[in-house]
CSV table of C-alpha atoms and ligand atoms in Angstrom, one decimal:
chain,number,residue,atom,x,y,z
A,1,MET,CA,321.8,56.6,227.4
A,2,ARG,CA,318.5,58.1,226.3
A,3,ILE,CA,318.0,61.8,227.3
A,4,ASP,CA,314.8,63.7,226.8
A,5,ILE,CA,314.5,67.5,227.6
A,6,VAL,CA,311.2,69.4,227.9
A,7,THR,CA,311.6,73.2,227.6
A,8,ILE,CA,310.0,76.3,226.2
A,9,PHE,CA,313.5,77.2,224.7
A,10,PRO,CA,314.6,74.2,222.7
A,11,GLU,CA,317.2,76.4,220.9
A,12,PHE,CA,319.2,76.5,224.2
A,13,PHE,CA,320.2,73.0,223.5
A,14,ASP,CA,321.5,73.5,220.0
A,15,VAL,CA,325.1,73.6,221.5
A,16,LEU,CA,324.8,69.9,222.4
A,17,ASP,CA,325.5,69.3,218.6
A,18,ILE,CA,329.1,70.3,219.1
A,19,SER,CA,332.2,69.3,221.2
A,20,LEU,CA,332.5,66.1,223.1
A,21,LEU,CA,328.8,65.6,223.7
A,22,GLY,CA,328.1,66.2,220.0
A,23,LYS,CA,330.5,63.4,219.1
A,24,ALA,CA,328.9,61.1,221.7
A,25,ARG,CA,325.6,61.7,220.0
A,26,GLN,CA,327.0,61.0,216.6
A,27,SER,CA,328.5,57.7,217.8
A,28,GLY,CA,325.2,56.7,219.4
A,29,LEU,CA,326.4,56.8,223.1
A,30,ILE,CA,323.9,59.5,223.8
A,31,ASP,CA,320.4,59.6,222.2
A,32,LEU,CA,319.0,63.1,222.8
A,33,GLY,CA,315.4,64.3,222.3
A,34,VAL,CA,314.5,68.0,222.9
A,35,ARG,CA,310.8,68.8,223.0
A,36,ASN,CA,309.0,72.1,223.0
A,37,LEU,CA,306.5,72.4,225.9
A,38,ARG,CA,304.5,74.8,223.8
A,39,ASP,CA,303.7,72.0,221.3
A,40,HIS,CA,301.5,70.7,224.1
A,41,ALA,CA,299.6,74.0,224.7
A,42,HIS,CA,296.5,74.1,222.5
A,43,ASP,CA,295.1,77.6,222.8
A,44,ARG,CA,295.8,80.3,220.2
A,45,HIS,CA,298.7,81.8,222.2
A,46,ARG,CA,300.2,78.4,223.2
A,47,THR,CA,299.9,79.5,226.9
A,48,VAL,CA,302.0,77.5,229.4
A,49,ASP,CA,301.6,79.8,232.5
A,50,ASP,CA,298.9,81.2,234.7
A,51,THR,CA,298.5,83.2,237.9
A,52,PRO,CA,299.2,81.4,241.2
A,53,TYR,CA,296.3,80.2,243.4
A,54,GLY,CA,296.6,82.0,246.7
A,55,GLY,CA,298.0,85.0,245.1
A,56,GLY,CA,301.6,86.3,245.0
A,57,ALA,CA,304.1,87.6,242.4
A,58,GLY,CA,304.8,86.0,239.1
A,59,MET,CA,303.3,83.2,237.1
A,60,VAL,CA,303.2,79.4,237.5
A,61,MET,CA,303.6,76.8,234.8
A,62,LYS,CA,300.2,75.1,234.0
A,63,PRO,CA,300.0,71.4,234.6
A,64,GLU,CA,298.2,70.3,231.4
A,65,PRO,CA,301.1,70.9,228.8
A,66,TRP,CA,303.5,69.2,231.2
A,67,GLY,CA,301.3,66.2,231.6
A,68,GLU,CA,300.8,65.8,227.9
A,69,ALA,CA,304.6,66.3,227.1
A,70,LEU,CA,305.6,63.7,229.7
A,71,ASP,CA,302.9,61.3,228.5
A,72,GLY,CA,304.7,61.3,225.1
A,73,ILE,CA,308.0,60.4,226.9
A,74,LEU,CA,306.8,58.2,229.7
A,75,ARG,CA,304.2,56.4,227.7
A,76,PRO,CA,303.1,53.1,229.2
A,77,ARG,CA,305.0,50.2,227.5
A,78,THR,CA,303.0,48.1,225.0
A,79,ASP,CA,302.5,44.3,225.6
A,80,ALA,CA,305.3,43.6,223.1
A,81,GLU,CA,307.7,46.0,224.8
A,82,TYR,CA,306.8,44.6,228.1
A,83,ALA,CA,307.7,41.1,226.9
A,84,THR,CA,311.1,42.2,225.5
A,85,ASP,CA,312.1,44.6,228.2
A,86,GLY,CA,311.0,42.3,230.9
A,87,ALA,CA,308.6,43.5,233.6
A,88,ASP,CA,311.5,44.7,235.8
A,89,ALA,CA,313.0,47.2,233.2
A,90,PRO,CA,314.1,50.3,235.1
A,91,THR,CA,311.7,53.3,234.9
A,92,PRO,CA,313.0,56.6,233.5
A,93,LEU,CA,314.4,59.1,236.0
A,94,VAL,CA,312.8,62.5,235.7
A,95,ILE,CA,314.8,65.5,236.9
A,96,PHE,CA,313.4,68.9,237.5
A,97,PRO,CA,316.0,71.6,238.2
A,98,SER,CA,314.8,73.7,241.1
A,99,PRO,CA,316.5,75.9,243.7
A,100,ALA,CA,314.4,73.9,246.2
A,101,GLY,CA,316.0,70.6,245.2
A,102,GLU,CA,318.9,68.5,246.5
A,103,VAL,CA,322.3,69.9,245.5
A,104,PHE,CA,324.0,68.4,242.4
A,105,THR,CA,327.4,67.0,243.1
A,106,GLN,CA,330.1,64.9,241.3
A,107,ALA,CA,328.8,61.9,243.3
A,108,MET,CA,325.3,62.5,241.9
A,109,ALA,CA,326.7,62.9,238.4
A,110,ARG,CA,328.4,59.5,238.7
A,111,GLU,CA,325.1,57.9,239.9
A,112,LEU,CA,323.1,59.5,237.1
A,113,ALA,CA,325.7,58.4,234.5
A,114,THR,CA,324.5,54.8,235.1
A,115,GLU,CA,320.9,55.5,234.2
A,116,GLU,CA,319.3,54.2,231.0
A,117,HIS,CA,316.9,57.0,230.5
A,118,LEU,CA,317.0,60.5,231.9
A,119,VAL,CA,314.2,63.1,231.4
A,120,PHE,CA,314.9,66.8,232.3
A,121,GLY,CA,311.9,69.2,232.8
A,122,CYS,CA,313.0,72.8,232.5
A,123,GLY,CA,310.8,75.2,234.6
A,124,ARG,CA,310.5,78.9,234.0
A,125,TYR,CA,308.7,81.7,235.8
A,126,GLU,CA,308.0,81.0,239.5
A,127,GLY,CA,308.0,77.3,238.9
A,128,ILE,CA,305.8,74.4,237.9
A,129,ASP,CA,302.4,73.5,239.4
A,130,GLN,CA,303.2,71.0,242.3
A,131,ARG,CA,300.8,68.4,240.8
A,132,VAL,CA,303.1,67.9,237.9
A,133,PHE,CA,305.8,66.4,240.2
A,134,ASP,CA,303.2,64.4,242.2
A,135,ASP,CA,301.6,63.0,239.0
A,136,THR,CA,305.0,62.2,237.4
A,137,ALA,CA,306.0,60.4,240.6
A,138,THR,CA,303.1,57.9,240.1
A,139,ARG,CA,304.8,56.5,236.9
A,140,ALA,CA,308.6,57.4,237.1
A,141,ARG,CA,311.2,58.2,239.7
A,142,VAL,CA,311.4,62.0,240.2
A,143,ARG,CA,314.2,64.2,241.7
A,144,LEU,CA,314.3,67.9,242.2
A,145,VAL,CA,317.9,69.0,241.7
A,146,SER,CA,319.7,72.3,242.4
A,147,LEU,CA,323.0,73.4,240.9
A,148,GLY,CA,323.8,75.4,244.0
A,149,ASP,CA,322.7,78.2,246.2
A,150,TYR,CA,321.8,80.8,243.6
A,151,VAL,CA,318.8,81.4,241.4
A,152,LEU,CA,318.7,81.2,237.6
A,153,ASN,CA,315.8,82.4,235.4
A,154,GLY,CA,314.9,78.8,234.5
A,155,GLY,CA,316.1,75.2,234.4
A,156,GLU,CA,317.8,75.3,231.0
A,157,VAL,CA,321.3,76.4,232.0
A,158,ALA,CA,321.2,74.0,235.0
A,159,VAL,CA,320.2,71.1,232.7
A,160,MET,CA,323.1,72.0,230.3
A,161,ALA,CA,325.5,71.8,233.2
A,162,MET,CA,324.1,68.5,234.5
A,163,ILE,CA,324.2,66.9,231.0
A,164,GLU,CA,327.8,68.0,230.5
A,165,ALA,CA,328.9,66.6,234.0
A,166,ILE,CA,326.9,63.4,233.5
A,167,GLY,CA,327.7,62.9,229.7
A,168,ARG,CA,331.5,62.9,230.2
A,169,LEU,CA,331.2,60.1,232.7
A,170,ILE,CA,329.4,57.7,230.3
A,171,PRO,CA,332.0,55.1,229.2
A,172,GLY,CA,333.4,56.0,225.8
A,173,VAL,CA,332.5,59.7,225.8
A,174,VAL,CA,335.8,60.9,227.2
A,175,GLY,CA,338.6,59.3,225.1
A,176,ASN,CA,341.1,58.8,227.9
A,177,PRO,CA,339.3,57.6,231.1
A,178,GLU,CA,342.5,58.4,233.1
A,179,SER,CA,341.7,62.1,232.7
A,180,LEU,CA,338.5,61.6,234.6
A,181,VAL,CA,340.1,60.5,237.9
A,182,GLN,CA,342.8,63.2,238.3
A,183,GLU,CA,340.5,66.1,238.5
A,184,SER,CA,338.8,68.3,241.1
A,185,HIS,CA,336.2,66.6,243.3
A,186,GLU,CA,336.9,63.0,242.0
A,187,ASN,CA,339.1,62.3,245.1
A,188,GLY,CA,337.2,64.8,247.3
A,189,LEU,CA,340.0,67.4,246.9
A,190,LEU,CA,340.6,70.3,244.6
A,191,GLU,CA,342.9,69.7,241.6
A,192,TYR,CA,346.6,70.4,241.9
A,193,PRO,CA,348.0,73.2,239.7
A,194,SER,CA,349.1,72.2,236.1
A,195,TYR,CA,352.0,73.5,234.1
A,196,THR,CA,353.3,73.0,230.5
A,197,LYS,CA,356.1,74.4,228.4
A,198,PRO,CA,358.0,76.7,228.5
A,199,ALA,CA,359.8,76.1,231.8
A,200,GLU,CA,360.0,79.8,232.3
A,201,TRP,CA,357.4,82.3,231.2
A,202,ARG,CA,357.4,86.1,232.0
A,203,GLY,CA,359.7,85.4,234.9
A,204,HIS,CA,357.4,82.7,236.3
A,205,GLU,CA,359.1,79.3,236.8
A,206,VAL,CA,357.6,75.9,236.8
A,207,PRO,CA,358.1,74.3,240.3
A,208,PRO,CA,361.5,72.4,239.9
A,209,VAL,CA,360.1,69.2,241.4
A,210,LEU,CA,358.0,68.8,238.2
A,211,LEU,CA,361.2,68.8,236.1
A,212,SER,CA,363.0,66.4,238.4
A,213,GLY,CA,361.8,63.1,236.9
A,214,ASN,CA,361.2,61.8,240.4
A,215,HIS,CA,357.7,60.4,240.2
A,216,GLY,CA,357.3,59.8,243.9
A,217,ALA,CA,358.3,63.4,244.7
A,218,ILE,CA,356.0,64.7,242.0
A,219,ALA,CA,353.0,62.7,243.4
A,220,ALA,CA,353.7,63.8,247.0
A,221,TRP,CA,354.0,67.5,245.9
A,222,ARG,CA,350.8,67.3,243.9
A,223,HIS,CA,348.9,65.8,246.9
A,224,GLU,CA,350.3,68.5,249.2
A,225,GLN,CA,349.1,71.1,246.7
A,226,GLN,CA,345.6,69.6,246.6
A,227,LEU,CA,345.4,69.6,250.4
A,228,GLU,CA,346.7,73.1,250.7
A,229,ARG,CA,344.3,74.5,248.1
A,230,THR,CA,341.4,72.6,249.6
A,231,ARG,CA,342.2,73.8,253.2
A,232,ARG,CA,342.4,77.4,251.9
A,233,VAL,CA,339.4,77.7,249.6
A,234,ARG,CA,337.1,74.7,250.4
A,235,PRO,CA,337.7,73.5,253.9
A,236,ASP,CA,334.1,72.3,253.8
A,237,LEU,CA,335.3,69.4,251.6
A,238,LEU,CA,337.7,68.1,254.2
A,239,PRO,CA,336.7,65.7,257.0
A,240,PRO,CA,336.5,67.5,260.4
A,241,GLU,CA,339.9,67.5,262.2
A,242,SER,CA,341.9,67.7,259.0
A,243,THR,CA,341.4,71.4,258.4
A,244,HIS,CA,344.5,72.3,260.5
A,245,ALA,CA,348.1,71.7,259.4
A,246,GLU,CA,349.2,68.2,260.5
A,247,SER,CA,350.7,68.2,264.0
A,248,ALA,CA,353.0,65.5,265.6
A,249,PRO,CA,351.0,62.6,267.0
B,301,JDN,O1,318.2,75.9,239.4
B,301,JDN,B1,317.6,77.1,239.3
B,301,JDN,O2,318.2,78.2,239.8
B,301,JDN,C1,316.2,77.2,238.7
B,301,JDN,C2,315.5,78.4,238.6
B,301,JDN,C3,314.2,78.4,238.1
B,301,JDN,C4,313.6,77.2,237.7
B,301,JDN,C5,314.3,76.0,237.7
B,301,JDN,C6,315.6,76.0,238.3
B,301,JDN,N1,312.4,77.5,237.2
B,301,JDN,C7,312.2,78.8,237.4
B,301,JDN,C8,313.3,79.4,237.9
């Protein structure tokens, strides 16, 4: 997968050199380009923001640097590329983190992990001039995406979270694909509690069923733990009617 990021803080993404995603880059599974929006501002102060039309607090990101930065990423294909890619090659998907966007979920991460080329545009200040979204939508697919119902100072941290969630779903990035299916949100429930050795620690014991060797009983206990936890802290994840303890039919 090709990933491009446009930001005024390229150093934020230095951490993508390390850990699982760093390895995925070294092995060529992820091809990452980080671009500084200010390279596309041509005044002496490399200005990327200005006051809002209509008044109001804060500053808005100017459209011209965004247009030029995205031109470099979404450049029209040459005739030769057109011939090799085929006319029906998928367009890049451009994602702008925004508190006004659709909420990012594990289902969206799975969908985005199948894309060939993702572009992330990190806004700052009060946001980006609306025409940047409108103009980008004339030559690529555009989605505004929110991590959740809280406000960050800019899109960078949201993009880091999205890249981590998406990157680990790309085949080959996580060594043991089995570890992807057992976790919170993958089956719509929260994860069951995990234990390792020692069997007793500071007076706390591991639930005996986990030491029983009875795989059916272990699976049933884990499922019950998932349901209990989900009912208690995230009833919104359960289908309606299943939020109460089961009753006899
Ligand atoms: O997802 B966020 O909370 C978010 C906040 C800002 C942003 C982009 C995303 N640009 C400016 C603030």
